[in-house]
Amino acid sequence: MERISITSTRRVDLIDITDQIQDALSRQKTQDGICCLFCPHTTAGLTINENADPAVRKDITTSLSKLIPPDAGYTHSEGNSDSHIKASLFGPSLSVILEGGKLMLGTWQGIYFCENDGPRSRQVWITIIGK
Amino acid sequence: MERISITSTRRVDLIDITDQIQDALSRQKTQDGICCLFCPHTTAGLTINENADPAVRKDITTSLSKLIPPDAGYTHSEGNSDSHIKASLFGPSLSVILEGGKLMLGTWQGIYFCENDGPRSRQVWITIIGK
Amino acid sequence: MERISITSTRRVDLIDITDQIQDALSRQKTQDGICCLFCPHTTAGLTINENADPAVRKDITTSLSKLIPPDAGYTHSEGNSDSHIKASLFGPSLSVILEGGKLMLGTWQGIYFCENDGPRSRQVWITIIGK
């Protein structure tokens, strides 16, 4: 598998990793199939959403932080239960169709690393399964 | 990849696309593996849930619209931030096991297109990866 | 495909199925690729989260039950709409990278069956797609 590295700079952020993933794919022989993305962290996740107006990302993180506030009488002693809960809501894995070596995304779609407990050094793991 | 078309008729709806996907699969040679489904839109998603009582779908959409109301002081100027947030909660991709050319679903499961900002013309992309 | 069986003992629970899945994989020839996990139930789901402090799981289930309470004027007559809604939020499918016959998980990650309407006898379906 390939690994890409991400350095988050805020506690909560959606970081565009589309180009990093496409770069990693260009080092692979397989051109057609699916690209499986996996987040190996328990306080982060992966999502796909709009890559045009950054306000969309802000609305997503703000809205989720209202639903899952940082302090809500959680029992986990590390004080980051909100980050774990958000990780499960976004989910750890995504599959994107690959054709001719290119990620098949909709016009307005970008792939985002969902940082819920930064700033931290993070990874996303990538594997391609040929058709 | 195969593409199926969906025409939504309401702003928010869960539309059963199980038969359309199964039909698309019947045009493929590969009989065993996984069927990867991808939603190329940023205000829609995919889910699997009960195909028997339509009240379940109504409860899902009503409950999510209470958690993520259409108007909650969002910053995105297009006025559909709720649709983007719901898209990330449902998720854009699903993998379903394929055996003998048939989608392996549980007894009560159907595959649903989650329209969060209709009515619109939509697509779902499908690719099969053989075992 | 392989099937593993799970017996839940509470209405709502996150049950660690990592070892059961790894055991099922050890009976397979394919060593490298992806492991596709599928939950064939409409009131349960799958997630990946922290496997160290059980308080994390408690915070996840408690927080989701606050957002999606068991009784909130739902229309579905079986009285378990909260379970269906949670199933769609967790999602029914996960893909995990497989290398040398081993599930590639992060240090703190375990795979969890999300029981939202137990106690019940449940299954998770597993298929491996080779690289």
PDB file of C-alpha atoms in Angstrom, chain C residues 8-79:
ATOM      1  CA  SER C   8     -25.508  -9.208  21.187  1.00  0.00           C
ATOM      2  CA  THR C   9     -26.632  -9.044  24.822  1.00  0.00           C
ATOM      3  CA  ARG C  10     -27.865  -5.431  25.089  1.00  0.00           C
ATOM      4  CA  ARG C  11     -30.151  -3.168  23.046  1.00  0.00           C
ATOM      5  CA  VAL C  12     -27.269  -0.874  22.112  1.00  0.00           C
ATOM      6  CA  ASP C  13     -23.648  -2.003  22.082  1.00  0.00           C
ATOM      7  CA  LEU C  14     -20.380  -1.793  20.155  1.00  0.00           C
ATOM      8  CA  ILE C  15     -18.966  -5.325  19.945  1.00  0.00           C
ATOM      9  CA  ASP C  16     -15.317  -5.924  19.037  1.00  0.00           C
ATOM     10  CA  ILE C  17     -15.226  -8.331  16.070  1.00  0.00           C
ATOM     11  CA  THR C  18     -11.599  -7.746  15.017  1.00  0.00           C
ATOM     12  CA  ASP C  19     -10.330 -11.189  16.109  1.00  0.00           C
ATOM     13  CA  GLN C  20     -13.311 -13.006  14.575  1.00  0.00           C
ATOM     14  CA  ILE C  21     -12.656 -11.307  11.247  1.00  0.00           C
ATOM     15  CA  GLN C  22      -8.919 -12.000  11.392  1.00  0.00           C
ATOM     16  CA  ASP C  23      -9.706 -15.681  12.134  1.00  0.00           C
ATOM     17  CA  ALA C  24     -12.035 -15.868   9.118  1.00  0.00           C
ATOM     18  CA  LEU C  25      -9.299 -14.350   6.934  1.00  0.00           C
ATOM     19  CA  SER C  26      -6.794 -16.990   8.020  1.00  0.00           C
ATOM     20  CA  ARG C  27      -8.977 -19.595   6.277  1.00  0.00           C
ATOM     21  CA  GLN C  28      -8.559 -17.767   2.922  1.00  0.00           C
ATOM     22  CA  LYS C  29      -5.857 -18.153   0.276  1.00  0.00           C
ATOM     23  CA  THR C  30      -5.731 -14.493  -0.754  1.00  0.00           C
ATOM     24  CA  GLN C  31      -3.148 -12.668   1.322  1.00  0.00           C
ATOM     25  CA  ASP C  32      -3.050  -9.189  -0.215  1.00  0.00           C
ATOM     26  CA  GLY C  33      -5.907  -6.937  -1.251  1.00  0.00           C
ATOM     27  CA  ILE C  34      -8.922  -5.622   0.584  1.00  0.00           C
ATOM     28  CA  CYS C  35     -11.265  -7.176   3.085  1.00  0.00           C
ATOM     29  CA  CYS C  36     -14.863  -6.062   2.478  1.00  0.00           C
ATOM     30  CA  LEU C  37     -17.127  -6.265   5.491  1.00  0.00           C
ATOM     31  CA  PHE C  38     -20.896  -6.086   5.138  1.00  0.00           C
ATOM     32  CA  CYS C  39     -23.648  -5.930   7.749  1.00  0.00           C
ATOM     33  CA  PRO C  40     -26.833  -7.564   6.350  1.00  0.00           C
ATOM     34  CA  HIS C  41     -29.117  -6.039   9.023  1.00  0.00           C
ATOM     35  CA  THR C  42     -31.112  -2.795   8.889  1.00  0.00           C
ATOM     36  CA  THR C  43     -30.840  -1.950  12.584  1.00  0.00           C
ATOM     37  CA  ALA C  44     -27.095  -2.492  12.962  1.00  0.00           C
ATOM     38  CA  GLY C  45     -23.915  -1.241  11.318  1.00  0.00           C
ATOM     39  CA  LEU C  46     -20.139  -1.391  11.325  1.00  0.00           C
ATOM     40  CA  THR C  47     -17.505   1.027  12.550  1.00  0.00           C
ATOM     41  CA  ILE C  48     -13.837   1.247  13.447  1.00  0.00           C
ATOM     42  CA  ASN C  49     -12.763   3.055  16.606  1.00  0.00           C
ATOM     43  CA  GLU C  50     -10.534   2.871  19.693  1.00  0.00           C
ATOM     44  CA  ASN C  51      -9.850  -0.588  21.119  1.00  0.00           C
ATOM     45  CA  ALA C  52      -8.125   0.538  24.332  1.00  0.00           C
ATOM     46  CA  ASP C  53     -10.429   2.423  26.720  1.00  0.00           C
ATOM     47  CA  PRO C  54     -13.988   0.980  26.740  1.00  0.00           C
ATOM     48  CA  ALA C  55     -15.202   4.441  27.845  1.00  0.00           C
ATOM     49  CA  VAL C  56     -14.814   5.576  24.228  1.00  0.00           C
ATOM     50  CA  ARG C  57     -17.416   3.058  23.095  1.00  0.00           C
ATOM     51  CA  LYS C  58     -19.728   4.080  25.917  1.00  0.00           C
ATOM     52  CA  ASP C  59     -19.377   7.749  24.940  1.00  0.00           C
ATOM     53  CA  ILE C  60     -20.141   6.910  21.291  1.00  0.00           C
ATOM     54  CA  THR C  61     -23.311   4.958  22.084  1.00  0.00           C
ATOM     55  CA  THR C  62     -24.493   7.435  24.758  1.00  0.00           C
ATOM     56  CA  SER C  63     -23.920  10.432  22.527  1.00  0.00           C
ATOM     57  CA  LEU C  64     -25.705   8.868  19.543  1.00  0.00           C
ATOM     58  CA  SER C  65     -28.655   7.848  21.741  1.00  0.00           C
ATOM     59  CA  LYS C  66     -28.979  11.476  22.862  1.00  0.00           C
ATOM     60  CA  LEU C  67     -28.996  12.682  19.240  1.00  0.00           C
ATOM     61  CA  ILE C  68     -31.322   9.880  18.076  1.00  0.00           C
ATOM     62  CA  PRO C  69     -33.494   9.035  21.090  1.00  0.00           C
ATOM     63  CA  PRO C  70     -35.464   5.738  21.177  1.00  0.00           C
ATOM     64  CA  ASP C  71     -38.768   7.604  21.386  1.00  0.00           C
ATOM     65  CA  ALA C  72     -39.152  10.772  19.328  1.00  0.00           C
ATOM     66  CA  GLY C  73     -42.583  10.508  17.724  1.00  0.00           C
ATOM     67  CA  TYR C  74     -41.444   8.178  14.950  1.00  0.00           C
ATOM     68  CA  THR C  75     -44.014   6.794  12.491  1.00  0.00           C
ATOM     69  CA  HIS C  76     -42.598   3.264  11.993  1.00  0.00           C
ATOM     70  CA  SER C  77     -44.854   0.931  13.971  1.00  0.00           C
ATOM     71  CA  GLU C  78     -42.158  -1.475  15.158  1.00  0.00           C
ATOM     72  CA  GLY C  79     -40.806   1.154  17.566  1.00  0.00           C
TER      73      GLY C  79
END
